[in-house]
Short mmCIF file of C-alpha atoms and ligand atoms in Angstrom, two decimals:
data_model
loop_
_atom_site.label_atom_id
_atom_site.label_comp_id
_atom_site.label_asym_id
_atom_site.label_seq_id
_atom_site.Cartn_x
_atom_site.Cartn_y
_atom_site.Cartn_z
CA MET A 687 54.49 73.46 17.82
CA ALA A 688 57.35 75.84 16.98
CA LYS A 689 61.19 76.17 17.75
CA TYR A 690 62.63 79.41 18.85
CA GLN A 691 65.07 80.75 21.25
CA LEU A 692 64.32 82.91 24.21
CA ASN A 693 67.06 84.96 26.12
CA ILE A 694 66.12 84.48 29.86
CA ASN A 695 68.17 85.92 32.56
CA GLY A 696 71.22 86.07 30.04
CA GLU A 697 71.00 82.65 28.92
CA ASP A 698 69.78 81.48 25.44
CA ILE A 699 67.24 78.80 25.82
CA ASP A 700 65.88 76.73 22.91
CA VAL A 701 62.18 75.92 23.17
CA ASP A 702 59.72 73.88 21.22
CA VAL A 703 56.13 74.75 22.16
CA ASP A 704 52.74 75.93 20.68
CA PRO A 705 53.58 79.56 19.43
CA GLN A 706 50.72 80.87 21.30
CA MET A 707 51.74 79.50 24.77
CA PRO A 708 52.05 82.42 27.07
CA LEU A 709 55.56 83.15 28.47
CA LEU A 710 54.44 82.21 31.97
CA TRP A 711 53.75 78.62 31.02
CA VAL A 712 57.06 78.46 29.12
CA LEU A 713 58.92 79.71 32.06
CA ARG A 714 57.30 77.52 34.60
CA ASP A 715 56.34 74.30 32.68
CA GLU A 716 59.05 73.96 30.01
CA ILE A 717 62.07 75.65 31.76
CA GLY A 718 61.21 75.22 35.46
CA LEU A 719 61.45 78.80 36.46
CA VAL A 720 58.65 78.57 39.01
CA GLY A 721 59.31 81.84 40.92
CA THR A 722 56.99 83.59 38.54
CA LYS A 723 53.40 82.96 39.70
CA PHE A 724 49.98 82.36 37.98
CA GLY A 725 47.34 84.41 39.76
CA CYS A 726 44.33 85.51 37.50
CA GLY A 727 45.58 84.64 33.95
CA ILE A 728 43.98 87.81 32.57
CA ALA A 729 46.44 90.36 33.16
CA GLN A 730 44.74 91.87 36.28
CA CYS A 731 46.85 90.84 39.34
CA GLY A 732 50.62 91.26 38.54
CA ALA A 733 51.78 88.06 40.01
CA CYS A 734 53.12 87.04 36.63
CA THR A 735 55.24 90.24 36.21
CA VAL A 736 58.63 89.94 34.34
CA HIS A 737 60.83 92.25 32.57
CA VAL A 738 61.39 92.23 28.65
CA SER A 739 63.77 94.86 27.51
CA GLY A 740 63.65 96.35 30.96
CA GLN A 741 59.94 96.79 30.82
CA PRO A 742 57.63 95.12 33.13
CA ILE A 743 54.99 92.81 31.36
CA ARG A 744 52.41 90.44 32.17
CA SER A 745 53.74 87.09 31.18
CA CYS A 746 50.41 85.31 31.65
CA ILE A 747 48.88 87.00 28.37
CA THR A 748 52.13 87.36 26.34
CA PRO A 749 52.82 84.84 23.87
CA ALA A 750 56.35 83.74 24.31
CA SER A 751 57.01 83.43 20.70
CA MET A 752 56.61 87.11 20.36
CA LEU A 753 59.69 87.66 22.73
CA ALA A 754 62.37 85.66 20.76
CA GLY A 755 65.49 87.80 20.73
CA GLN A 756 64.35 90.24 23.50
CA PRO A 757 66.26 90.05 26.95
CA ILE A 758 63.78 88.61 29.37
CA ARG A 759 64.46 88.78 33.15
CA THR A 760 62.49 86.78 35.70
CA ILE A 761 62.77 87.01 39.68
CA GLU A 762 65.57 84.34 39.52
CA GLY A 763 67.83 86.70 37.41
CA LEU A 764 67.44 89.76 39.72
CA ALA A 765 70.26 89.31 41.88
CA ASN A 766 73.93 90.09 40.89
CA GLY A 767 75.25 86.73 41.38
CA THR A 768 75.28 86.22 45.22
CA GLU A 769 74.65 89.91 45.92
CA LEU A 770 70.99 90.50 46.26
CA HIS A 771 69.13 93.29 44.42
CA PRO A 772 68.67 96.19 46.90
CA LEU A 773 64.83 95.49 46.76
CA GLN A 774 65.32 91.85 47.75
CA GLN A 775 67.27 93.01 50.73
CA ALA A 776 64.87 95.58 51.71
CA TRP A 777 62.17 93.11 51.26
CA ILE A 778 63.87 90.94 53.95
CA ASP A 779 64.66 93.96 56.30
CA VAL A 780 61.12 95.15 56.10
CA ASP A 781 59.76 91.64 56.45
CA VAL A 782 57.34 92.31 53.64
CA PRO A 783 55.81 89.03 52.48
CA GLN A 784 52.84 87.41 54.36
CA CYS A 785 51.74 84.42 52.24
CA GLY A 786 54.36 85.36 49.69
CA TYR A 787 52.43 84.54 46.61
CA CYS A 788 52.41 87.90 44.90
CA GLN A 789 55.87 88.89 46.00
CA ALA A 790 57.86 88.25 42.94
CA GLY A 791 55.67 89.98 40.65
CA GLN A 792 55.65 93.00 43.28
CA ILE A 793 59.35 92.96 43.41
CA MET A 794 59.71 92.90 39.43
CA SER A 795 57.38 95.82 39.18
CA ALA A 796 59.25 97.63 41.91
CA ALA A 797 62.56 96.85 40.01
CA ALA A 798 61.32 98.41 36.98
CA LEU A 799 60.26 101.57 38.62
CA LEU A 800 63.55 102.05 40.50
CA GLU A 801 65.61 101.42 37.24
CA GLN A 802 63.53 104.52 35.58
CA ASN A 803 63.14 106.54 38.96
CA PRO A 804 65.67 105.78 41.71
CA SER A 805 64.06 108.12 44.16
CA PRO A 806 60.17 107.62 43.77
CA THR A 807 57.71 109.55 45.87
CA ASN A 808 54.62 107.82 47.52
CA ASP A 809 52.61 108.88 44.42
CA ASP A 810 55.21 107.39 42.11
CA ILE A 811 55.22 104.14 43.89
CA ASP A 812 51.42 103.87 44.17
CA ALA A 813 51.25 104.71 40.31
CA ALA A 814 53.76 102.12 39.43
CA MET A 815 52.38 99.22 41.71
CA VAL A 816 48.78 99.93 41.11
CA GLY A 817 48.54 96.81 39.00
CA ASN A 818 50.03 94.39 41.58
CA TYR A 819 47.49 93.05 43.72
CA CYS A 820 48.42 91.55 47.28
CA ARG A 821 45.55 89.70 48.80
CA CYS A 822 47.24 89.83 52.14
CA GLY A 823 47.17 93.57 52.12
CA ALA A 824 51.13 94.14 52.38
CA TYR A 825 50.86 97.49 50.72
CA ASN A 826 52.25 99.57 53.34
CA ARG A 827 55.36 97.24 53.83
CA ILE A 828 55.94 97.19 50.08
CA ARG A 829 55.81 100.84 49.75
CA LYS A 830 58.29 101.01 52.79
CA ALA A 831 60.56 98.63 51.23
CA ILE A 832 60.86 100.35 48.06
CA HIS A 833 61.82 103.65 49.87
CA LEU A 834 64.40 101.80 51.87
CA ALA A 835 65.79 100.20 48.84
CA SER A 836 66.07 103.52 47.20
CA GLU A 837 67.65 105.13 50.35
CA ASN A 838 70.26 102.39 50.57
CA THR A 839 71.40 102.22 47.17
CA THR A 840 74.47 104.37 46.25
CA THR A 841 75.18 102.77 42.85
CA PRO A 842 72.94 102.71 40.11
CA PHE A 843 70.32 100.00 40.01
CA TYR A 844 70.87 97.13 37.45
CA ASP A 845 70.52 97.74 33.69
CA ALA A 846 67.13 95.97 33.36
CA SER A 847 67.66 95.50 29.74
CA THR A 848 70.96 93.54 30.19
CA PRO A 849 70.19 90.54 32.46
CA ASN A 850 72.86 88.83 34.54
CA ILE A 851 74.05 85.50 33.67
CA GLU A 852 74.78 84.27 37.21
CA GLN A 853 71.79 83.23 39.27
CA ILE A 854 71.64 82.46 42.99
CA ASP A 855 70.04 79.97 45.25
CA GLY A 856 69.20 82.38 47.95
CA ASP A 857 65.74 82.93 49.67
CA MET A 858 64.58 85.14 47.07
CA LYS A 859 65.01 83.15 44.13
CA GLY A 860 61.38 81.95 44.25
CA GLU A 861 59.15 79.40 45.90
CA GLN A 862 58.33 76.01 44.49
CA ALA A 863 54.70 76.00 43.93
S1 LIG B 1123 48.39 85.93 36.38
FE1 LIG B 1123 49.10 87.65 35.01
S2 LIG B 1123 48.22 89.25 35.71
FE2 LIG B 1123 47.53 87.87 36.93
S1 LIG B 1124 51.82 88.44 50.45
FE1 LIG B 1124 49.93 87.24 50.26
S2 LIG B 1124 49.17 88.00 48.42
FE2 LIG B 1124 50.68 89.07 48.76
#
């Protein structure tokens, strides 16, 4: 076991776990942030995507101890207080999810894309989202929602490297699993 501190969604959280424990298990089993999902466990499906210093990573294969001192953002920290991230609103407007299981990872990958490229083309979207699988085949609606979020946003997307402190209890917070 090892004690270290993680910065998750703007909050410093002390953990005492095996240093090799992947971030996904720390999030879900130690901290109770279950919006991030386990899919394949081998970095192939994207269900476990979160941001570290603004970059999307696969939390299922990344030891949490490596991330001490770096800002981590999960789906629970994506909104700005009670204001949904433009992608979350677009996801609702387009009615993207089917079973919903992959969606937190999809949104986190899309959020990282829009932070770097606020007006992506279809090709840009396909390239950024290629590692996020959806067994329900919602790819067309995901692409449509990313375009909608891009079009509806007049202010810059959040600074992905500086997580919000406030969190919300809204529909997009993440489902219990
Ligand atoms: S669960 Fe991490 S990529 Fe599939
Ligand atoms: S909505 Fe079911 S796996 Fe994507």
